[in-house]
Short mmCIF file of C-alpha atoms in Angstrom, two decimals:
data_model
loop_
_atom_site.label_atom_id
_atom_site.label_comp_id
_atom_site.label_asym_id
_atom_site.label_seq_id
_atom_site.Cartn_x
_atom_site.Cartn_y
_atom_site.Cartn_z
CA GLU A 464 -53.54 91.51 -26.48
CA ILE A 465 -52.29 90.57 -29.93
CA VAL A 466 -49.30 92.24 -31.31
CA LEU A 467 -48.49 92.56 -34.87
CA THR A 468 -44.89 92.45 -36.02
CA GLN A 469 -44.19 93.47 -39.58
CA SER A 470 -40.96 92.93 -41.27
CA PRO A 471 -38.72 94.02 -42.51
CA GLY A 472 -39.06 97.67 -41.17
CA THR A 473 -37.66 99.30 -44.35
CA LEU A 474 -37.32 97.64 -47.99
CA SER A 475 -35.35 99.71 -50.62
CA LEU A 476 -36.34 98.56 -54.28
CA SER A 477 -36.78 99.53 -57.93
CA PRO A 478 -39.53 99.99 -59.80
CA GLY A 479 -40.72 96.63 -61.57
CA GLU A 480 -39.38 94.48 -58.62
CA ARG A 481 -41.58 91.87 -56.97
CA VAL A 482 -42.24 92.96 -53.14
CA THR A 483 -43.24 90.84 -50.50
CA LEU A 484 -44.38 92.07 -46.85
CA SER A 485 -44.82 90.00 -43.84
CA CYS A 486 -47.13 90.52 -40.84
CA ARG A 487 -46.84 88.03 -38.00
CA ALA A 488 -49.48 87.99 -35.03
CA SER A 489 -48.64 87.07 -31.60
CA GLN A 490 -51.89 84.72 -31.94
CA SER A 491 -54.22 83.61 -34.34
CA VAL A 492 -56.34 86.10 -36.00
CA SER A 493 -58.03 83.71 -38.35
CA SER A 494 -58.35 85.64 -41.69
CA ASN A 495 -59.41 88.68 -39.84
CA LEU A 496 -56.36 90.83 -41.12
CA ALA A 497 -56.45 94.20 -43.44
CA TRP A 498 -53.64 95.83 -45.27
CA TYR A 499 -53.13 99.57 -45.49
CA GLN A 500 -51.22 101.80 -47.43
CA GLN A 501 -50.12 105.41 -46.69
CA LYS A 502 -48.19 107.75 -48.49
CA PRO A 503 -46.59 111.08 -46.98
CA GLY A 504 -48.96 113.60 -46.05
CA GLN A 505 -52.20 111.41 -46.86
CA ALA A 506 -54.54 109.36 -44.96
CA PRO A 507 -54.32 105.35 -45.03
CA ARG A 508 -56.15 103.85 -47.91
CA LEU A 509 -57.53 100.24 -47.60
CA LEU A 510 -55.86 97.64 -49.90
CA ILE A 511 -56.84 94.21 -48.48
CA TYR A 512 -59.22 92.85 -45.92
CA GLY A 513 -60.03 89.09 -45.16
CA ALA A 514 -56.52 88.43 -45.46
CA SER A 515 -56.67 88.31 -49.23
CA THR A 516 -59.69 90.21 -50.55
CA ARG A 517 -58.74 93.36 -52.55
CA ALA A 518 -60.69 96.63 -51.63
CA THR A 519 -62.82 98.56 -54.53
CA GLY A 520 -60.46 100.02 -56.82
CA ILE A 521 -57.13 98.38 -55.74
CA PRO A 522 -55.11 97.09 -58.81
CA ALA A 523 -54.41 93.47 -59.13
CA ARG A 524 -50.90 93.90 -58.57
CA PHE A 525 -51.53 93.74 -54.95
CA SER A 526 -52.51 90.23 -53.54
CA GLY A 527 -52.74 89.22 -49.71
CA SER A 528 -52.39 85.65 -48.54
CA GLY A 529 -52.24 83.98 -44.99
CA ALA A 530 -54.19 82.98 -42.08
CA GLY A 531 -53.53 82.34 -38.55
CA THR A 532 -50.41 83.89 -37.53
CA GLU A 533 -48.84 84.54 -40.86
CA PHE A 534 -49.69 86.91 -43.40
CA THR A 535 -48.34 88.26 -46.58
CA LEU A 536 -48.70 91.44 -48.91
CA THR A 537 -47.28 91.07 -52.23
CA ILE A 538 -46.88 93.64 -54.92
CA SER A 539 -46.31 91.85 -58.10
CA SER A 540 -44.43 94.50 -59.95
CA LEU A 541 -43.49 97.76 -57.98
CA GLN A 542 -44.93 101.05 -59.74
CA SER A 543 -43.69 104.61 -58.73
CA GLU A 544 -47.03 105.21 -57.00
CA ASP A 545 -46.48 102.28 -54.89
CA PHE A 546 -43.43 103.61 -52.85
CA ALA A 547 -45.15 103.99 -49.28
CA VAL A 548 -45.68 102.82 -45.66
CA TYR A 549 -47.97 99.62 -45.41
CA TYR A 550 -49.50 98.50 -42.38
CA CYS A 551 -51.31 95.64 -41.10
CA GLN A 552 -54.23 95.27 -38.88
CA GLN A 553 -55.95 92.63 -37.12
CA TYR A 554 -59.78 92.83 -36.27
CA ASN A 555 -60.35 89.30 -34.90
CA MET A 556 -59.99 90.62 -31.19
CA TRP A 557 -60.33 93.85 -29.07
CA PRO A 558 -58.30 95.74 -28.63
CA ARG A 559 -57.83 96.40 -32.31
CA ALA A 560 -53.94 96.44 -33.41
CA PHE A 561 -51.96 97.94 -36.38
CA GLY A 562 -48.37 96.67 -37.08
CA GLN A 563 -45.56 98.96 -36.81
CA GLY A 564 -45.49 99.58 -40.69
CA THR A 565 -43.00 98.64 -43.17
CA GLN A 566 -41.80 101.39 -45.36
CA VAL A 567 -41.06 100.59 -49.19
CA GLU A 568 -38.53 103.00 -50.57
CA ILE A 569 -36.94 103.75 -53.78
CA LYS A 570 -33.64 102.26 -54.25
CA GLU B 70 -68.40 109.07 -52.77
CA VAL B 71 -67.80 108.72 -49.17
CA GLN B 72 -66.27 111.63 -47.54
CA LEU B 73 -65.13 112.06 -44.00
CA LEU B 74 -64.22 115.57 -43.12
CA GLU B 75 -62.69 116.34 -39.33
CA SER B 76 -62.57 119.54 -37.58
CA GLY B 77 -62.13 121.10 -34.39
CA ALA B 78 -58.62 120.23 -33.66
CA GLY B 79 -55.42 122.72 -32.86
CA LEU B 80 -53.82 123.57 -29.79
CA ALA B 81 -54.78 122.33 -26.57
CA GLN B 82 -53.26 122.92 -23.15
CA PRO B 83 -51.84 119.87 -21.29
CA GLY B 84 -54.76 119.02 -18.86
CA GLY B 85 -57.30 120.48 -21.08
CA SER B 86 -59.91 119.43 -23.21
CA LEU B 87 -61.14 119.28 -26.81
CA ARG B 88 -64.00 118.18 -28.99
CA LEU B 89 -63.43 116.75 -32.52
CA SER B 90 -66.17 116.28 -35.08
CA CYS B 91 -66.22 114.26 -38.36
CA ALA B 92 -69.08 115.17 -40.95
CA ALA B 93 -69.72 112.24 -43.08
CA SER B 94 -71.46 112.25 -46.54
CA GLY B 95 -71.72 109.67 -49.31
CA PHE B 96 -73.27 106.80 -47.28
CA THR B 97 -76.05 106.27 -45.12
CA PHE B 98 -74.46 106.96 -41.79
CA SER B 99 -76.86 105.41 -39.46
CA ASN B 100 -75.95 102.08 -41.12
CA TYR B 101 -72.28 101.65 -40.12
CA PRO B 102 -69.96 101.65 -36.94
CA MET B 103 -67.72 104.67 -37.04
CA GLY B 104 -64.37 105.22 -35.30
CA TRP B 105 -61.17 107.25 -34.53
CA VAL B 106 -57.87 106.62 -35.37
CA ARG B 107 -54.56 108.67 -34.46
CA GLN B 108 -51.03 108.87 -35.59
CA ALA B 109 -48.37 110.70 -33.67
CA PRO B 110 -45.65 112.86 -35.79
CA GLY B 111 -43.27 110.25 -37.21
CA LYS B 112 -45.14 107.31 -35.77
CA GLY B 113 -47.87 104.33 -36.48
CA LEU B 114 -51.32 103.98 -36.21
CA GLU B 115 -53.31 103.62 -32.94
CA TRP B 116 -56.88 102.89 -32.57
CA VAL B 117 -58.66 105.42 -30.32
CA SER B 118 -62.46 104.45 -30.05
CA VAL B 119 -65.24 102.92 -32.05
CA ILE B 120 -68.85 103.33 -31.78
CA ASN B 121 -71.55 101.09 -33.16
CA ALA B 122 -74.14 102.14 -35.85
CA ALA B 123 -77.08 102.95 -33.06
CA GLY B 124 -74.51 104.81 -31.08
CA SER B 125 -75.38 102.41 -27.91
CA GLY B 126 -71.85 100.45 -28.10
CA THR B 127 -68.24 101.89 -27.66
CA ASN B 128 -64.98 100.66 -27.30
CA TYR B 129 -61.69 102.79 -26.20
CA ALA B 130 -57.84 102.12 -26.35
CA ASP B 131 -56.34 101.93 -23.02
CA SER B 132 -54.66 105.01 -23.48
CA VAL B 133 -57.79 107.23 -23.66
CA LYS B 134 -60.17 105.09 -21.59
CA GLY B 135 -61.69 107.25 -18.95
CA ARG B 136 -60.40 110.48 -20.82
CA SER B 137 -62.49 110.19 -23.77
CA THR B 138 -66.13 110.19 -25.09
CA VAL B 139 -67.05 108.97 -28.52
CA SER B 140 -70.64 109.84 -29.77
CA ARG B 141 -72.67 110.15 -32.75
CA ASP B 142 -75.66 112.40 -34.29
CA ASN B 143 -77.15 110.12 -36.80
CA SER B 144 -79.89 112.72 -37.85
CA ARG B 145 -76.99 115.03 -38.77
CA GLY B 146 -74.34 112.57 -40.18
CA THR B 147 -71.80 113.59 -37.48
CA LEU B 148 -69.42 111.67 -35.37
CA TYR B 149 -67.52 113.37 -32.12
CA LEU B 150 -64.70 112.54 -29.93
CA GLN B 151 -64.65 114.61 -26.82
CA MET B 152 -61.04 114.27 -24.87
CA SER B 153 -60.05 115.67 -21.61
CA ALA B 154 -57.20 115.63 -19.13
CA LEU B 155 -54.94 115.96 -22.32
CA ARG B 156 -51.36 115.09 -22.18
CA ALA B 157 -48.50 115.53 -24.51
CA GLU B 158 -48.75 112.22 -25.76
CA ASP B 159 -52.19 112.84 -27.01
CA SER B 160 -50.47 115.20 -29.98
CA ALA B 161 -51.33 113.18 -33.16
CA VAL B 162 -53.32 113.61 -36.26
CA TYR B 163 -56.68 112.32 -35.59
CA TYR B 164 -58.27 110.51 -38.53
CA CYS B 165 -61.98 109.84 -38.43
CA VAL B 166 -62.59 106.48 -40.09
CA LYS B 167 -65.96 104.58 -41.45
CA ILE B 168 -65.98 100.96 -40.54
CA TYR B 169 -66.62 98.21 -43.13
CA ASP B 170 -69.65 96.63 -41.18
CA PHE B 171 -70.89 95.67 -37.98
CA SER B 172 -69.37 92.32 -37.89
CA SER B 173 -65.70 93.58 -39.16
CA TYR B 174 -64.55 96.36 -37.31
CA PHE B 175 -61.85 97.62 -39.56
CA PRO B 176 -61.47 101.03 -41.40
CA ASP B 177 -62.57 100.83 -44.95
CA TYR B 178 -62.73 104.75 -45.53
CA TRP B 179 -60.62 107.53 -43.82
CA GLY B 180 -60.99 111.36 -43.33
CA GLN B 181 -57.98 113.21 -44.21
CA GLY B 182 -56.98 113.94 -40.54
CA THR B 183 -57.11 116.82 -38.07
CA LEU B 184 -53.86 117.81 -35.98
CA VAL B 185 -54.08 117.91 -32.39
CA THR B 186 -51.04 119.40 -30.40
CA VAL B 187 -50.92 119.40 -26.53
CA SER B 188 -48.49 121.93 -25.43
CA SER B 189 -48.35 124.90 -23.04
#
């Protein structure tokens, strides 16, 4: 079973800052990794799949990179609407797994 | 526009059962795998189950295996989750999800979720 570990657990940042979130897999998932954003009281929203492909309608300030076991989600300039919890998810093997999430909060 | 509307939740007794439904629209339902993901209060996301487009193949998380059945009615555009022998730890928001495609089983669209509370 693949375990995804996200770091850090919480980030306190100001609007306009660059954000880098990490997701590490316990074994290789190739490029079969997705990122989701979840705001309070809302369902998650797909941001990135295939480690680096933005989903439909996702702003260009969101980018993903990595392969194998190390992945990164970057927000180039944090906007007020980006304060949320971010989850990674691997779809290379069963059972599917989500990371525990990284909360991005306003400093 | 893809829409997924869950129903059938609420309060259930420990050891009891429930059936969740998800009405899908805005895409050709019969062409896509579908699934359920849950989130306990204040916790992270957990895969529950998935079903292929034809309804002939399923997969379950170990936490619900043997107690849950996922099914679909392609003629009605509806996904179901039947759960039995409910436990307190089954209490969660249950999200209906559309799967991206048959070769990449990740959710690309989510319903708003329905809350299940298991308590006496």
